[in-house]
PDB file of C-alpha atoms in Angstrom:
ATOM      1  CA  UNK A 595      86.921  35.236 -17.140  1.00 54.00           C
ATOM      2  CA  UNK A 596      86.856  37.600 -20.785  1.00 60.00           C
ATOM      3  CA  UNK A 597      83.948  37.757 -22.116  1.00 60.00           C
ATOM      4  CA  UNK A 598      83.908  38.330 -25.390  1.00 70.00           C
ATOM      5  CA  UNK A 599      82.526  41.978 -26.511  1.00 70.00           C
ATOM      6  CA  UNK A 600      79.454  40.926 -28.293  1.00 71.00           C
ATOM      7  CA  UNK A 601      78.282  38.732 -25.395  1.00 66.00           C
ATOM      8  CA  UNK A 602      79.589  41.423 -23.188  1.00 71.00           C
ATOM      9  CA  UNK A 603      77.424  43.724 -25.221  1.00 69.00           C
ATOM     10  CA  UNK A 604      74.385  41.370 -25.007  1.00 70.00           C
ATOM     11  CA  UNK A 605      74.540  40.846 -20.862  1.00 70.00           C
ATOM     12  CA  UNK A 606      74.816  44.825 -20.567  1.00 71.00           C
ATOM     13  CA  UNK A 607      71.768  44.730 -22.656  1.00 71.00           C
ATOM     14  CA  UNK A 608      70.184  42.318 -20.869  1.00 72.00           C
ATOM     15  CA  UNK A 609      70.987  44.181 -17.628  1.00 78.00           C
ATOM     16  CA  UNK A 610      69.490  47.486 -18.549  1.00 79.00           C
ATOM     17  CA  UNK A 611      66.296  46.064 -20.156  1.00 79.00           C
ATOM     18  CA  UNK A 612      65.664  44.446 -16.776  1.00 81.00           C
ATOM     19  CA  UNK A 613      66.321  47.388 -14.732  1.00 82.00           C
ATOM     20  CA  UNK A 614      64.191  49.373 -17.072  1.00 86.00           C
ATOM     21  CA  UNK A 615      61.222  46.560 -15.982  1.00 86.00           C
ATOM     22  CA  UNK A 616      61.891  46.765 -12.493  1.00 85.00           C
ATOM     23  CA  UNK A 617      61.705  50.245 -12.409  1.00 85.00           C
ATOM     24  CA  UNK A 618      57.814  50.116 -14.392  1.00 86.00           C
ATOM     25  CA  UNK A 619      56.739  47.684 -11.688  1.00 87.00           C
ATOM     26  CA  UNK A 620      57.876  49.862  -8.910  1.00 86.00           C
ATOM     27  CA  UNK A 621      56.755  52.871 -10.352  1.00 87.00           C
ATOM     28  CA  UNK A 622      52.914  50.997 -11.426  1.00 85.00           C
ATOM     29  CA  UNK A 623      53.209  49.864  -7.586  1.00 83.00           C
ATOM     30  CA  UNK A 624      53.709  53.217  -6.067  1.00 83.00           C
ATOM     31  CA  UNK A 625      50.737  54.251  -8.320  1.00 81.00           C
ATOM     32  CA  UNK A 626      48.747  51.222  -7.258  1.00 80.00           C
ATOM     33  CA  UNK A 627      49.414  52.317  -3.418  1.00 77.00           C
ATOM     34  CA  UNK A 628      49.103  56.298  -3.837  1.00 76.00           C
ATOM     35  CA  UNK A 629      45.901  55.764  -5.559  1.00 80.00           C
ATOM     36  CA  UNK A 630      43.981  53.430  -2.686  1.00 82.00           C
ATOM     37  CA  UNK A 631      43.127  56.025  -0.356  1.00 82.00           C
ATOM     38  CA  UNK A 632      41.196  58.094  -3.339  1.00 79.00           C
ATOM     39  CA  UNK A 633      39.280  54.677  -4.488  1.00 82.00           C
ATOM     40  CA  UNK A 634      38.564  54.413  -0.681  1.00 86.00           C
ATOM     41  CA  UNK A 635      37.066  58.233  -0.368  1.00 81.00           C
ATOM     42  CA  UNK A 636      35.433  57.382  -4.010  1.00 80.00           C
ATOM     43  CA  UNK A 637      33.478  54.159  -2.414  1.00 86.00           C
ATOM     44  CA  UNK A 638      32.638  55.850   0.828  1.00 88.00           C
ATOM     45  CA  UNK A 639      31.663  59.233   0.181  1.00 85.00           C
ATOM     46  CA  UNK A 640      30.976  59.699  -3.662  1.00 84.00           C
ATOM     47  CA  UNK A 641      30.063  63.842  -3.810  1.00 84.00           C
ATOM     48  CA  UNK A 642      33.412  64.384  -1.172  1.00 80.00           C
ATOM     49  CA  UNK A 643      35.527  62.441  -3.927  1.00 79.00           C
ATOM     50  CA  UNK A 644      33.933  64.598  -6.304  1.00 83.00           C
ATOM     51  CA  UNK A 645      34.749  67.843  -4.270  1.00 81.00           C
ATOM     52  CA  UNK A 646      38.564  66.585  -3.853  1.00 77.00           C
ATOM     53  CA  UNK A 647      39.278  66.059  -7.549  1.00 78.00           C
ATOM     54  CA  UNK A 648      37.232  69.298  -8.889  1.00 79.00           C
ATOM     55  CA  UNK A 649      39.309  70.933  -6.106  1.00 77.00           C
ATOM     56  CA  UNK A 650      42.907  68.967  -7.097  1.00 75.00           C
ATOM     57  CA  UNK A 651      41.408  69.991 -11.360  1.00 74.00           C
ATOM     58  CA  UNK A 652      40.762  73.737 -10.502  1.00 79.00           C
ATOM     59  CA  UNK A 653      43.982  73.700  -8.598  1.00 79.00           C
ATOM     60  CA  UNK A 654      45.854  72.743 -11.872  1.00 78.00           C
ATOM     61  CA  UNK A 655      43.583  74.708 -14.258  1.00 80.00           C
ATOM     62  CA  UNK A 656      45.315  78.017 -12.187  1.00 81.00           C
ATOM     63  CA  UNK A 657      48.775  76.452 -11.375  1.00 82.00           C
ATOM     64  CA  UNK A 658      48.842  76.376 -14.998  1.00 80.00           C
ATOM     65  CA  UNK A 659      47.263  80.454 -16.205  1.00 79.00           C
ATOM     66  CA  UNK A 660      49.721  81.630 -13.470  1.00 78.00           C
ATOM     67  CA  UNK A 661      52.522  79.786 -14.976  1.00 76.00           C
ATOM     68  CA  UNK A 662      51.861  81.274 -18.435  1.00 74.00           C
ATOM     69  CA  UNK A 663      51.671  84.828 -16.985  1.00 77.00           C
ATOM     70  CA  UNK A 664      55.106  84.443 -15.535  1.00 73.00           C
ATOM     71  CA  UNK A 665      56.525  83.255 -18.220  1.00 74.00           C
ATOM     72  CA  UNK A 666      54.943  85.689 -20.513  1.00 76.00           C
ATOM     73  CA  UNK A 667      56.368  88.557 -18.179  1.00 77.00           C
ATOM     74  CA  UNK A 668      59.741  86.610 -18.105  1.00 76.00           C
ATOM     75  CA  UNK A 669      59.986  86.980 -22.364  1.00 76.00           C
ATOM     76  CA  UNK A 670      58.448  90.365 -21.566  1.00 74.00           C
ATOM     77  CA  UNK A 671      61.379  91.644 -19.361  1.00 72.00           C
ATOM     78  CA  UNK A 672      63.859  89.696 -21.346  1.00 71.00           C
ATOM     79  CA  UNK A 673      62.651  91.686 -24.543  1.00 68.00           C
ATOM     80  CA  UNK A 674      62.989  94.826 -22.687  1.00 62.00           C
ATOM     81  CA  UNK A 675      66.525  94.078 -21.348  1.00 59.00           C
ATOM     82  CA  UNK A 676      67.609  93.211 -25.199  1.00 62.00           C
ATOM     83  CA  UNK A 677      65.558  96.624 -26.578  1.00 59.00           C
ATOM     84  CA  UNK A 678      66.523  99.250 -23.658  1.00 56.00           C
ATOM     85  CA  UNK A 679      69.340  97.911 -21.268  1.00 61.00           C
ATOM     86  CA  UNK A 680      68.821  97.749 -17.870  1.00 63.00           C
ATOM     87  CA  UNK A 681      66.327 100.766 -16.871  1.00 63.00           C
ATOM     88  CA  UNK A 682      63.812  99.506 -18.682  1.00 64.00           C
ATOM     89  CA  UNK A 683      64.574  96.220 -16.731  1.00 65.00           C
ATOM     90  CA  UNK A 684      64.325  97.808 -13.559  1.00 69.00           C
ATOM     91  CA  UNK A 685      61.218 100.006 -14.971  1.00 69.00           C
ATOM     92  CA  UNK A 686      59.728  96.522 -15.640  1.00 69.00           C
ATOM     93  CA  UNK A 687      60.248  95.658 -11.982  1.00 72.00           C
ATOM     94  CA  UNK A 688      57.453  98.231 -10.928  1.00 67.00           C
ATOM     95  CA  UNK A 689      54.524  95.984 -12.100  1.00 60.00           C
TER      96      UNK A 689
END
């Protein structure tokens, strides 16, 4: 059977617009699921879920500063290599 192109058109459309909801309701799901065992530590023991997400917050606060300092070294050496060639790269490699 030919479909014509704009109906063709309008099924593909169709198609990816459901896809694209199927995928949010998996992805609110595996939210929903990966979330339960923190709302269970939250009901049960309020200052240990407390602990756990300061710890988790800190965690990112530092994941975070030491991913600026590398990259800030990266443009660093990368300005270096562009200025003075490669001994001041391998200079650079001292720190």
């Amino acid at each position: 059977m030919n479909l014509s192109p704009p109906l063709q058109n309008q099924l593909n459309g169709a198609t990816q617009c459901f896809q694209q909801i199927m995928g949010n309701v998996i992805q609110n799901a595996t939210r929903a699921v990966m979330s339960l065992p923190a709302m269970i530590i939250q009901q049960a023991n309020q200052g240990l879920y407390e602990l756990l997400s300061n710890g988790v917050l800190q965690g990112r606060i530092d994941f975070d500063r030491s991913k600026l300092t590398y990259q800030a070294m990266t443009a660093k050496m990368a300005d270096k290599v562009d200025q003075a060639g490669w001994g001041a790269l391998a200079q650079n490699q001292k720190m």
